[in-house]
PDB file of C-alpha atoms and ligand atoms in Angstrom:
ATOM      1  CA  UNK A   1      -7.163  -1.125 -15.423  1.00 65.00           C
ATOM      2  CA  UNK A   2      -9.306  -1.868 -12.427  1.00 71.00           C
ATOM      3  CA  UNK A   3      -7.422  -2.302  -9.140  1.00 75.00           C
ATOM      4  CA  UNK A   4      -8.337  -5.994  -8.623  1.00 75.00           C
ATOM      5  CA  UNK A   5      -6.775  -6.445 -12.386  1.00 79.00           C
ATOM      6  CA  UNK A   6      -3.853  -4.462 -11.759  1.00 79.00           C
ATOM      7  CA  UNK A   7      -3.443  -6.755  -8.638  1.00 86.00           C
ATOM      8  CA  UNK A   8      -3.722 -10.074 -10.793  1.00 86.00           C
ATOM      9  CA  UNK A   9      -1.298  -8.823 -13.154  1.00 83.00           C
ATOM     10  CA  UNK A  10       1.158  -7.978 -10.526  1.00 86.00           C
ATOM     11  CA  UNK A  11       0.771 -11.225  -8.315  1.00 90.00           C
ATOM     12  CA  UNK A  12       1.307 -12.987 -12.256  1.00 88.00           C
ATOM     13  CA  UNK A  13       4.318 -11.259 -12.980  1.00 87.00           C
ATOM     14  CA  UNK A  14       6.057 -11.574  -9.722  1.00 89.00           C
ATOM     15  CA  UNK A  15       4.930 -15.174  -9.496  1.00 91.00           C
ATOM     16  CA  UNK A  16       6.895 -15.908 -12.545  1.00 88.00           C
ATOM     17  CA  UNK A  17      10.002 -13.854 -11.330  1.00 87.00           C
ATOM     18  CA  UNK A  18       9.937 -16.195  -8.099  1.00 90.00           C
ATOM     19  CA  UNK A  19       9.440 -19.182 -10.051  1.00 90.00           C
ATOM     20  CA  UNK A  20      12.635 -18.006 -12.338  1.00 86.00           C
ATOM     21  CA  UNK A  21      14.865 -17.379  -9.021  1.00 82.00           C
ATOM     22  CA  UNK A  22      13.793 -21.210  -7.740  1.00 76.00           C
ATOM     23  CA  UNK A  23      14.870 -22.617 -11.127  1.00 76.00           C
ATOM     24  CA  UNK A  24      18.292 -20.770 -10.814  1.00 73.00           C
ATOM     25  CA  UNK A  25      17.589 -17.928 -13.176  1.00 66.00           C
ATOM     26  CA  UNK A  26      17.280 -13.957 -12.820  1.00 61.00           C
ATOM     27  CA  UNK A  27      14.445 -12.159 -10.758  1.00 62.00           C
ATOM     28  CA  UNK A  28      14.168  -9.650 -13.591  1.00 56.00           C
ATOM     29  CA  UNK A  29      10.359  -9.296 -14.328  1.00 49.00           C
ATOM     30  CA  UNK A  30      10.789  -8.445 -18.002  1.00 45.00           C
ATOM     31  CA  UNK A  31      11.800  -4.631 -18.423  1.00 44.00           C
ATOM     32  CA  UNK A  32      15.372  -5.058 -18.574  1.00 44.00           C
ATOM     33  CA  UNK A  33      17.470  -7.654 -19.913  1.00 41.00           C
ATOM     34  CA  UNK A  34      19.432 -10.264 -17.720  1.00 40.00           C
ATOM     35  CA  UNK A  35      23.187  -9.447 -17.492  1.00 39.00           C
ATOM     36  CA  UNK A  36      26.006 -11.941 -16.872  1.00 35.00           C
ATOM     37  CA  UNK A  37      25.867 -10.461 -12.911  1.00 37.00           C
ATOM     38  CA  UNK A  38      22.482 -12.000 -12.609  1.00 38.00           C
ATOM     39  CA  UNK A  39      20.169  -9.378 -12.998  1.00 45.00           C
ATOM     40  CA  UNK A  40      19.150  -6.854 -14.127  1.00 52.00           C
ATOM     41  CA  UNK A  41      19.610  -3.164 -14.822  1.00 67.00           C
ATOM     42  CA  UNK A  42      20.794   0.006 -13.068  1.00 74.00           C
ATOM     43  CA  UNK A  43      17.591   0.237 -10.768  1.00 78.00           C
ATOM     44  CA  UNK A  44      17.678  -3.200  -9.338  1.00 81.00           C
ATOM     45  CA  UNK A  45      21.567  -4.059  -9.925  1.00 76.00           C
ATOM     46  CA  UNK A  46      24.346  -3.402  -7.002  1.00 76.00           C
ATOM     47  CA  UNK A  47      22.072  -2.323  -4.181  1.00 81.00           C
ATOM     48  CA  UNK A  48      24.085  -4.950  -1.385  1.00 81.00           C
ATOM     49  CA  UNK A  49      27.307  -5.069  -0.475  1.00 78.00           C
ATOM     50  CA  UNK A  50      29.514  -8.122   0.314  1.00 74.00           C
ATOM     51  CA  UNK A  51      28.832  -7.805   3.721  1.00 76.00           C
ATOM     52  CA  UNK A  52      25.385  -8.278   3.456  1.00 77.00           C
ATOM     53  CA  UNK A  53      25.440 -10.700   0.856  1.00 74.00           C
ATOM     54  CA  UNK A  54      27.593 -12.671   3.299  1.00 79.00           C
ATOM     55  CA  UNK A  55      24.597 -12.655   5.976  1.00 81.00           C
ATOM     56  CA  UNK A  56      21.665 -14.157   3.878  1.00 82.00           C
ATOM     57  CA  UNK A  57      21.436 -17.429   1.305  1.00 84.00           C
ATOM     58  CA  UNK A  58      22.850 -16.616  -2.235  1.00 83.00           C
ATOM     59  CA  UNK A  59      18.976 -17.576  -3.508  1.00 82.00           C
ATOM     60  CA  UNK A  60      17.662 -14.263  -1.466  1.00 84.00           C
ATOM     61  CA  UNK A  61      20.059 -12.329  -3.209  1.00 84.00           C
ATOM     62  CA  UNK A  62      19.364 -13.767  -6.514  1.00 84.00           C
ATOM     63  CA  UNK A  63      15.364 -12.691  -5.695  1.00 83.00           C
ATOM     64  CA  UNK A  64      16.111  -9.472  -4.750  1.00 86.00           C
ATOM     65  CA  UNK A  65      13.888  -6.825  -7.102  1.00 87.00           C
ATOM     66  CA  UNK A  66      14.043  -3.678  -5.155  1.00 87.00           C
ATOM     67  CA  UNK A  67      15.341   0.171  -6.146  1.00 86.00           C
ATOM     68  CA  UNK A  68      17.368   0.680  -2.709  1.00 88.00           C
ATOM     69  CA  UNK A  69      18.534  -0.682   0.486  1.00 87.00           C
ATOM     70  CA  UNK A  70      15.965   0.236   3.284  1.00 90.00           C
ATOM     71  CA  UNK A  71      17.503  -1.473   6.068  1.00 89.00           C
ATOM     72  CA  UNK A  72      20.900   0.113   5.243  1.00 85.00           C
ATOM     73  CA  UNK A  73      19.271   3.863   5.512  1.00 86.00           C
ATOM     74  CA  UNK A  74      16.648   2.900   8.517  1.00 90.00           C
ATOM     75  CA  UNK A  75      17.774   2.757  12.115  1.00 91.00           C
ATOM     76  CA  UNK A  76      16.559  -0.591  13.509  1.00 96.00           C
ATOM     77  CA  UNK A  77      17.543  -1.368  17.218  1.00 97.00           C
ATOM     78  CA  UNK A  78      17.660  -4.935  18.709  1.00 98.00           C
ATOM     79  CA  UNK A  79      14.297  -6.097  20.132  1.00 98.00           C
ATOM     80  CA  UNK A  80      12.162  -4.156  17.818  1.00 98.00           C
ATOM     81  CA  UNK A  81       9.688  -5.406  15.431  1.00 98.00           C
ATOM     82  CA  UNK A  82      10.129  -4.590  11.674  1.00 98.00           C
ATOM     83  CA  UNK A  83       7.607  -4.925   9.043  1.00 98.00           C
ATOM     84  CA  UNK A  84       8.599  -5.201   5.342  1.00 98.00           C
ATOM     85  CA  UNK A  85       5.738  -4.231   2.957  1.00 98.00           C
ATOM     86  CA  UNK A  86       5.897  -6.504  -0.485  1.00 97.00           C
ATOM     87  CA  UNK A  87       8.685  -8.425   0.833  1.00 97.00           C
ATOM     88  CA  UNK A  88       9.382 -10.454  -2.097  1.00 95.00           C
ATOM     89  CA  UNK A  89      12.099 -13.042  -1.965  1.00 94.00           C
ATOM     90  CA  UNK A  90      12.891 -12.037   1.634  1.00 95.00           C
ATOM     91  CA  UNK A  91      16.161 -10.018   1.562  1.00 94.00           C
ATOM     92  CA  UNK A  92      15.350  -7.272   3.335  1.00 96.00           C
ATOM     93  CA  UNK A  93      13.337  -9.140   6.132  1.00 97.00           C
ATOM     94  CA  UNK A  94      15.862 -11.756   6.972  1.00 96.00           C
ATOM     95  CA  UNK A  95      18.906  -8.727   6.776  1.00 95.00           C
ATOM     96  CA  UNK A  96      16.437  -6.783   9.524  1.00 96.00           C
ATOM     97  CA  UNK A  97      16.191 -10.165  11.349  1.00 97.00           C
ATOM     98  CA  UNK A  98      19.882 -10.113  12.184  1.00 94.00           C
ATOM     99  CA  UNK A  99      19.501  -6.393  13.234  1.00 95.00           C
ATOM    100  CA  UNK A 100      16.821  -6.576  15.780  1.00 97.00           C
ATOM    101  CA  UNK A 101      18.561  -9.951  17.282  1.00 97.00           C
ATOM    102  CA  UNK A 102      16.769 -12.789  18.762  1.00 96.00           C
ATOM    103  CA  UNK A 103      14.327 -10.179  21.253  1.00 97.00           C
ATOM    104  CA  UNK A 104      13.136  -8.223  17.773  1.00 98.00           C
ATOM    105  CA  UNK A 105      10.775  -9.573  15.141  1.00 98.00           C
ATOM    106  CA  UNK A 106      10.970  -9.228  11.505  1.00 98.00           C
ATOM    107  CA  UNK A 107       7.621  -9.447   9.576  1.00 98.00           C
ATOM    108  CA  UNK A 108       7.404  -9.666   5.689  1.00 98.00           C
ATOM    109  CA  UNK A 109       4.192  -9.049   3.649  1.00 98.00           C
ATOM    110  CA  UNK A 110       3.367 -10.536   0.177  1.00 98.00           C
ATOM    111  CA  UNK A 111       0.288 -11.635  -1.682  1.00 97.00           C
ATOM    112  CA  UNK A 112       2.314 -13.612  -3.823  1.00 96.00           C
ATOM    113  CA  UNK A 113       2.175 -17.243  -3.108  1.00 97.00           C
ATOM    114  CA  UNK A 114       5.488 -18.101  -5.196  1.00 95.00           C
ATOM    115  CA  UNK A 115       7.107 -15.428  -3.623  1.00 95.00           C
ATOM    116  CA  UNK A 116       5.993 -16.263   0.142  1.00 97.00           C
ATOM    117  CA  UNK A 117       7.456 -20.073  -0.825  1.00 96.00           C
ATOM    118  CA  UNK A 118      10.822 -18.585  -2.094  1.00 94.00           C
ATOM    119  CA  UNK A 119      10.916 -16.235   1.023  1.00 96.00           C
ATOM    120  CA  UNK A 120      10.392 -19.083   3.531  1.00 97.00           C
ATOM    121  CA  UNK A 121      12.707 -21.529   1.918  1.00 95.00           C
ATOM    122  CA  UNK A 122      15.047 -18.351   1.949  1.00 94.00           C
ATOM    123  CA  UNK A 123      14.507 -18.178   5.991  1.00 96.00           C
ATOM    124  CA  UNK A 124      14.905 -21.877   6.086  1.00 95.00           C
ATOM    125  CA  UNK A 125      18.176 -21.665   4.449  1.00 93.00           C
ATOM    126  CA  UNK A 126      19.585 -18.676   6.790  1.00 93.00           C
ATOM    127  CA  UNK A 127      18.379 -20.539   9.684  1.00 93.00           C
ATOM    128  CA  UNK A 128      16.747 -17.258  11.350  1.00 94.00           C
ATOM    129  CA  UNK A 129      13.642 -18.032  13.902  1.00 95.00           C
ATOM    130  CA  UNK A 130      12.725 -14.346  14.369  1.00 97.00           C
ATOM    131  CA  UNK A 131      11.009 -14.140  11.154  1.00 98.00           C
ATOM    132  CA  UNK A 132       7.489 -14.446   9.928  1.00 98.00           C
ATOM    133  CA  UNK A 133       6.082 -14.210   6.549  1.00 98.00           C
ATOM    134  CA  UNK A 134       2.484 -13.420   6.383  1.00 98.00           C
ATOM    135  CA  UNK A 135       0.215 -13.523   3.213  1.00 98.00           C
ATOM    136  CA  UNK A 136      -1.880 -10.648   2.553  1.00 98.00           C
ATOM    137  CA  UNK A 137      -2.009  -6.988   0.678  1.00 98.00           C
ATOM    138  CA  UNK A 138      -0.462  -4.181   1.760  1.00 98.00           C
ATOM    139  CA  UNK A 139      -3.941  -2.331   1.208  1.00 97.00           C
ATOM    140  CA  UNK A 140      -4.946  -4.177   4.608  1.00 98.00           C
ATOM    141  CA  UNK A 141      -2.062  -5.287   6.504  1.00 98.00           C
ATOM    142  CA  UNK A 142      -3.182  -8.459   8.737  1.00 98.00           C
ATOM    143  CA  UNK A 143      -1.387  -6.835  11.859  1.00 98.00           C
ATOM    144  CA  UNK A 144      -2.823  -5.383  15.126  1.00 98.00           C
ATOM    145  CA  UNK A 145      -3.232  -1.765  15.497  1.00 98.00           C
ATOM    146  CA  UNK A 146       0.382  -0.198  16.945  1.00 98.00           C
ATOM    147  CA  UNK A 147       2.214  -3.366  16.787  1.00 98.00           C
ATOM    148  CA  UNK A 148       5.560  -2.444  14.591  1.00 98.00           C
ATOM    149  CA  UNK A 149       8.371  -0.222  15.463  1.00 98.00           C
ATOM    150  CA  UNK A 150       9.551   0.267  11.761  1.00 98.00           C
ATOM    151  CA  UNK A 151       8.018  -0.579   8.476  1.00 98.00           C
ATOM    152  CA  UNK A 152      10.006  -1.062   5.381  1.00 98.00           C
ATOM    153  CA  UNK A 153       9.651  -1.395   1.873  1.00 97.00           C
ATOM    154  CA  UNK A 154      11.497  -1.794  -1.391  1.00 95.00           C
ATOM    155  CA  UNK A 155      10.253  -0.684  -4.461  1.00 92.00           C
ATOM    156  CA  UNK A 156       6.609  -1.982  -3.745  1.00 94.00           C
ATOM    157  CA  UNK A 157       4.313   1.063  -2.807  1.00 95.00           C
ATOM    158  CA  UNK A 158       4.581   2.589  -6.620  1.00 92.00           C
ATOM    159  CA  UNK A 159       2.671  -0.950  -7.300  1.00 90.00           C
ATOM    160  CA  UNK A 160      -0.282  -0.107  -5.526  1.00 92.00           C
ATOM    161  CA  UNK A 161      -3.481   1.062  -6.996  1.00 88.00           C
ATOM    162  CA  UNK A 162      -4.331   2.622  -3.692  1.00 93.00           C
ATOM    163  CA  UNK A 163      -1.499   4.215  -2.126  1.00 95.00           C
ATOM    164  CA  UNK A 164      -3.420   6.402   0.313  1.00 98.00           C
ATOM    165  CA  UNK A 165      -4.694   2.758   1.718  1.00 98.00           C
ATOM    166  CA  UNK A 166      -1.259   1.933   1.915  1.00 98.00           C
ATOM    167  CA  UNK A 167      -0.079   5.089   4.038  1.00 98.00           C
ATOM    168  CA  UNK A 168      -3.197   4.779   5.843  1.00 98.00           C
ATOM    169  CA  UNK A 169      -2.597   0.739   6.848  1.00 98.00           C
ATOM    170  CA  UNK A 170       0.918   1.982   7.675  1.00 98.00           C
ATOM    171  CA  UNK A 171       0.390   4.503  10.152  1.00 98.00           C
ATOM    172  CA  UNK A 172      -2.459   2.011  11.708  1.00 98.00           C
ATOM    173  CA  UNK A 173       0.051  -0.967  12.545  1.00 98.00           C
ATOM    174  CA  UNK A 174       3.100   1.719  13.663  1.00 98.00           C
ATOM    175  CA  UNK A 175       3.394   2.168  17.324  1.00 98.00           C
ATOM    176  CA  UNK A 176       3.175   6.264  18.636  1.00 97.00           C
ATOM    177  CA  UNK A 177       6.837   7.323  17.572  1.00 97.00           C
ATOM    178  CA  UNK A 178       7.158   4.334  14.990  1.00 98.00           C
ATOM    179  CA  UNK A 179       9.129   5.008  12.004  1.00 98.00           C
ATOM    180  CA  UNK A 180       8.174   4.824   8.076  1.00 98.00           C
ATOM    181  CA  UNK A 181      11.587   4.048   6.104  1.00 97.00           C
ATOM    182  CA  UNK A 182      10.796   2.930   2.570  1.00 97.00           C
ATOM    183  CA  UNK A 183      12.899   2.703  -0.698  1.00 95.00           C
ATOM    184  CA  UNK A 184      10.656   3.542  -3.973  1.00 94.00           C
ATOM    185  CA  UNK A 185      10.318   5.118  -7.047  1.00 90.00           C
ATOM    186  CA  UNK A 186       9.583   8.725  -7.323  1.00 92.00           C
ATOM    187  CA  UNK A 187       9.160  11.104  -9.838  1.00 90.00           C
ATOM    188  CA  UNK A 188      10.518  14.812  -9.664  1.00 90.00           C
ATOM    189  CA  UNK A 189       8.216  17.269 -10.519  1.00 84.00           C
ATOM    190  CA  UNK A 190       5.952  17.285 -13.648  1.00 84.00           C
ATOM    191  CA  UNK A 191       6.295  14.878 -16.314  1.00 82.00           C
ATOM    192  CA  UNK A 192       3.769  14.316 -19.337  1.00 79.00           C
ATOM    193  CA  UNK A 193       1.649  11.295 -18.690  1.00 80.00           C
ATOM    194  CA  UNK A 194       2.657   9.680 -22.051  1.00 77.00           C
ATOM    195  CA  UNK A 195       6.570  10.128 -20.778  1.00 76.00           C
ATOM    196  CA  UNK A 196       5.440   8.659 -17.334  1.00 73.00           C
ATOM    197  CA  UNK A 197       4.146   5.781 -18.861  1.00 76.00           C
ATOM    198  CA  UNK A 198       7.078   4.971 -20.952  1.00 75.00           C
ATOM    199  CA  UNK A 199       9.426   5.224 -18.287  1.00 75.00           C
ATOM    200  CA  UNK A 200       7.304   2.887 -16.034  1.00 72.00           C
ATOM    201  CA  UNK A 201       7.385   0.299 -18.897  1.00 71.00           C
ATOM    202  CA  UNK A 202      11.234   0.770 -18.466  1.00 69.00           C
ATOM    203  CA  UNK A 203      10.856   0.716 -14.292  1.00 65.00           C
ATOM    204  CA  UNK A 204       9.309  -2.819 -15.220  1.00 64.00           C
ATOM    205  CA  UNK A 205       6.147  -4.854 -14.459  1.00 49.00           C
ATOM    206  CA  UNK A 206       3.035  -2.496 -13.771  1.00 51.00           C
ATOM    207  CA  UNK A 207       4.420   0.753 -11.594  1.00 65.00           C
ATOM    208  CA  UNK A 208       2.569   3.657 -10.645  1.00 83.00           C
ATOM    209  CA  UNK A 209       5.594   5.912  -9.516  1.00 87.00           C
ATOM    210  CA  UNK A 210       4.102   9.122  -7.525  1.00 91.00           C
ATOM    211  CA  UNK A 211       5.545  12.541  -7.663  1.00 92.00           C
ATOM    212  CA  UNK A 212       7.306  13.387  -4.504  1.00 95.00           C
ATOM    213  CA  UNK A 213       5.224  16.461  -3.505  1.00 96.00           C
ATOM    214  CA  UNK A 214       2.003  13.947  -3.850  1.00 96.00           C
ATOM    215  CA  UNK A 215       4.201  11.556  -1.664  1.00 97.00           C
ATOM    216  CA  UNK A 216       4.747  13.560   1.082  1.00 98.00           C
ATOM    217  CA  UNK A 217       1.441  15.164   0.821  1.00 98.00           C
ATOM    218  CA  UNK A 218      -0.408  11.399   0.775  1.00 98.00           C
ATOM    219  CA  UNK A 219       2.050  10.616   4.038  1.00 98.00           C
ATOM    220  CA  UNK A 220       1.088  14.086   5.705  1.00 98.00           C
ATOM    221  CA  UNK A 221      -3.019  13.189   5.200  1.00 98.00           C
ATOM    222  CA  UNK A 222      -2.224   9.548   6.540  1.00 98.00           C
ATOM    223  CA  UNK A 223      -1.142  11.461  10.018  1.00 98.00           C
ATOM    224  CA  UNK A 224       2.832  11.269   9.105  1.00 98.00           C
ATOM    225  CA  UNK A 225       5.213  13.909  10.704  1.00 97.00           C
ATOM    226  CA  UNK A 226       8.819  14.414   9.908  1.00 97.00           C
ATOM    227  CA  UNK A 227       8.629  13.377   6.231  1.00 98.00           C
ATOM    228  CA  UNK A 228      11.478  13.408   4.009  1.00 97.00           C
ATOM    229  CA  UNK A 229      12.597  12.123   0.577  1.00 97.00           C
ATOM    230  CA  UNK A 230      16.083  11.522  -0.119  1.00 96.00           C
ATOM    231  CA  UNK A 231      17.343  10.779  -3.638  1.00 95.00           C
ATOM    232  CA  UNK A 232      19.629   7.622  -3.821  1.00 93.00           C
ATOM    233  CA  UNK A 233      19.616   7.015  -7.395  1.00 90.00           C
ATOM    234  CA  UNK A 234      18.736   9.660  -9.995  1.00 90.00           C
ATOM    235  CA  UNK A 235      18.163   7.761 -13.403  1.00 87.00           C
ATOM    236  CA  UNK A 236      19.290   9.321 -16.842  1.00 84.00           C
ATOM    237  CA  UNK A 237      17.685   8.691 -20.313  1.00 85.00           C
ATOM    238  CA  UNK A 238      21.015   6.688 -20.910  1.00 86.00           C
ATOM    239  CA  UNK A 239      19.900   3.935 -18.664  1.00 83.00           C
ATOM    240  CA  UNK A 240      16.598   3.353 -20.167  1.00 81.00           C
ATOM    241  CA  UNK A 241      17.499   4.053 -24.018  1.00 84.00           C
ATOM    242  CA  UNK A 242      17.917   0.314 -25.020  1.00 79.00           C
ATOM    243  CA  UNK A 243      14.694  -0.636 -23.568  1.00 78.00           C
ATOM    244  CA  UNK A 244      12.765   2.403 -24.836  1.00 81.00           C
ATOM    245  CA  UNK A 245      14.192   2.331 -28.495  1.00 84.00           C
ATOM    246  CA  UNK A 246      13.132  -1.229 -28.439  1.00 81.00           C
ATOM    247  CA  UNK A 247       9.499  -0.410 -27.400  1.00 80.00           C
ATOM    248  CA  UNK A 248       9.312   1.870 -30.671  1.00 83.00           C
ATOM    249  CA  UNK A 249       9.734   5.094 -28.677  1.00 83.00           C
ATOM    250  CA  UNK A 250      11.363   8.217 -29.758  1.00 86.00           C
ATOM    251  CA  UNK A 251      13.905   9.046 -27.173  1.00 85.00           C
ATOM    252  CA  UNK A 252      15.637  11.966 -28.299  1.00 90.00           C
ATOM    253  CA  UNK A 253      12.183  13.340 -28.602  1.00 87.00           C
ATOM    254  CA  UNK A 254      11.588  12.517 -24.470  1.00 83.00           C
ATOM    255  CA  UNK A 255      14.716  12.995 -23.266  1.00 86.00           C
ATOM    256  CA  UNK A 256      14.757  16.448 -22.277  1.00 84.00           C
ATOM    257  CA  UNK A 257      11.453  15.638 -20.372  1.00 83.00           C
ATOM    258  CA  UNK A 258      12.951  12.267 -18.533  1.00 83.00           C
ATOM    259  CA  UNK A 259      16.403  13.723 -17.553  1.00 85.00           C
ATOM    260  CA  UNK A 260      16.885  13.628 -13.845  1.00 86.00           C
ATOM    261  CA  UNK A 261      13.105  13.247 -13.132  1.00 87.00           C
ATOM    262  CA  UNK A 262      12.457   9.613 -12.126  1.00 87.00           C
ATOM    263  CA  UNK A 263      14.691   8.484  -8.897  1.00 90.00           C
ATOM    264  CA  UNK A 264      14.893   6.210  -6.458  1.00 92.00           C
ATOM    265  CA  UNK A 265      14.465   7.318  -3.240  1.00 95.00           C
ATOM    266  CA  UNK A 266      14.524   6.369   0.479  1.00 96.00           C
ATOM    267  CA  UNK A 267      11.615   8.265   2.023  1.00 97.00           C
ATOM    268  CA  UNK A 268      11.502   8.632   5.583  1.00 97.00           C
ATOM    269  CA  UNK A 269       8.472   9.562   7.853  1.00 98.00           C
ATOM    270  CA  UNK A 270       7.320   9.178  11.793  1.00 98.00           C
ATOM    271  CA  UNK A 271       3.923   8.463  13.280  1.00 98.00           C
ATOM    272  CA  UNK A 272       3.924  10.874  16.357  1.00 97.00           C
ATOM    273  CA  UNK A 273       4.126  10.160  19.807  1.00 94.00           C
ATOM    274  CA  UNK A 274       0.991  10.605  21.979  1.00 75.00           C
ATOM    275  CA  UNK A 275       0.892  13.805  23.414  1.00 66.00           C
ATOM    276  CA  UNK A 276       1.299  14.598  26.869  1.00 47.00           C
ATOM    277  CA  UNK A 277      -2.458  14.053  27.249  1.00 48.00           C
ATOM    278  CA  UNK A 278      -2.807  11.064  25.918  1.00 47.00           C
ATOM    279  CA  UNK A 279      -4.890   8.525  28.109  1.00 50.00           C
ATOM    280  CA  UNK A 280      -1.740   6.702  28.940  1.00 48.00           C
ATOM    281  CA  UNK A 281       0.495   9.260  30.213  1.00 47.00           C
ATOM    282  CA  UNK A 282      -1.942  12.017  31.706  1.00 47.00           C
ATOM    283  CA  UNK A 283      -2.153  10.707  35.380  1.00 44.00           C
TER     284      UNK A 283
HETATM  285  C1  SAM P 301       9.336  -5.132  -6.865  1.00 75.98           C
HETATM  286  S1  SAM P 301       8.992  -6.679  -6.182  1.00 75.98           S
HETATM  287  C2  SAM P 301       9.898  -6.144  -4.711  1.00 75.98           C
HETATM  288  C3  SAM P 301      10.353  -7.225  -3.565  1.00 75.98           C
HETATM  289  C4  SAM P 301      11.382  -7.202  -2.436  1.00 75.98           C
HETATM  290  N1  SAM P 301      10.929  -5.609  -1.743  1.00 75.98           N
HETATM  291  C5  SAM P 301      12.401  -6.808  -3.067  1.00 75.98           C
HETATM  292  O1  SAM P 301      13.421  -5.907  -2.541  1.00 75.98           O
HETATM  293  O2  SAM P 301      13.122  -7.858  -3.867  1.00 75.98           O
HETATM  294  C6  SAM P 301       7.289  -6.272  -5.719  1.00 75.98           C
HETATM  295  C7  SAM P 301       6.983  -7.367  -4.550  1.00 75.98           C
HETATM  296  O3  SAM P 301       5.871  -6.919  -4.098  1.00 75.98           O
HETATM  297  C8  SAM P 301       4.695  -7.751  -4.007  1.00 75.98           C
HETATM  298  N2  SAM P 301       3.530  -6.952  -4.110  1.00 75.98           N
HETATM  299  C9  SAM P 301       2.934  -6.168  -4.907  1.00 75.98           C
HETATM  300  N3  SAM P 301       2.072  -5.603  -4.751  1.00 75.98           N
HETATM  301  C10 SAM P 301       1.579  -5.888  -3.768  1.00 75.98           C
HETATM  302  C11 SAM P 301       0.537  -5.591  -2.763  1.00 75.98           C
HETATM  303  N4  SAM P 301      -0.599  -4.908  -2.951  1.00 75.98           N
HETATM  304  N5  SAM P 301       0.212  -6.521  -1.488  1.00 75.98           N
HETATM  305  C12 SAM P 301       1.194  -6.924  -1.200  1.00 75.98           C
HETATM  306  N6  SAM P 301       2.262  -7.348  -2.079  1.00 75.98           N
HETATM  307  C13 SAM P 301       2.222  -6.921  -3.124  1.00 75.98           C
HETATM  308  C14 SAM P 301       5.096  -8.440  -4.865  1.00 75.98           C
HETATM  309  O4  SAM P 301       4.204  -9.817  -5.092  1.00 75.98           O
HETATM  310  C15 SAM P 301       6.415  -8.626  -5.079  1.00 75.98           C
HETATM  311  O5  SAM P 301       6.802  -9.994  -4.017  1.00 75.98           O
END
C-alpha cells in the first residue's frame, strides 16, 4: 500500500471512530469488541485514573484510542508549550493544558477532520483557553523550528508510513533541550513478518509497529540524545487469542513467537541543548 493510501485508510477509520463517539458510541476502531466499560481491549482500556477523568469532559475520555498515558510520564512544567502528535479526541492535549497552566500552551495536531471537530467540541466543554487543535500531518508539522518544549503522542507514530520524517519533524520543532515523550506500540526483538501482520491486525486499524532497536536507531539518526524505551504493558497471546482465532489464524502455532514480544512503551528522548559555542551563547 502506498503512503498516500495508508493515510486515506487511517483517516477513514479514525473519522468513523470520531463519528461513533459523537453519537455516544465507542471509539474502538474495529479490532476488538467493545465491552460494557465502553472500550475496548487490553491496549486501550484503563489508561487513565479517576483523577484525570475528573479534569476533562466524559466525551474526551470515551474518545481515547491511545495505548499509554504520556502526560503522566512526561515532565510538564507551568508555562511550557506542548505538542500532541495525532491528538484524536483531545484527551492528552486537555490534560497537558491543565499541567502547563494559563501561561503555557497545548497544541493538538491531527489530519482527520472528524477527530478535529470532536477535539474542538471537547475543548469547548472543558472550557480551556490555552489549547489549539491544528489540522495537519505529523510528517509535516505546521509549527516553526525550535518552538515546542515537549512533544507527546499516544499510539500514533506506529500508524505513520514515514517514521523518519516524523522523528525529523519532531526534532525540528523542539527547542534545544526539548523533550520527546511518547507512548507507542513497539516490538521487542525479531518477529516473523506474517506474525507481525497478524498482531498488527489485532492492535487495530493500520499499524506498523517498529522494533525497539529500530525505534532507538531512527531517533538517534534524527539527532536525539538520551533515548530510552520503557515497557508499560507487555501483551500476551491470550490478549489477542479471541480476535486472532476469529481471523482464522492458528493462535497456538504462532504463540511462541508472540509471547512477550509486543508491548506498549513510553519512549523518551531529548533534543541536545546548544553547545557552549553555539552562536547564542559564545559572547
Ligand atoms: C490511535 S488514534 C490516537 C488518538 C489519541 N492520541 C488518543 O490517545 O486517543 C490515532 C490518531 O492519529 C491521527 N493520525 C494518524 N496518522 C496521522 C498522521 N500521519 N498525521 C496526523 N494525524 C494522524 C488519527 O487521525 C487519529 O486521530
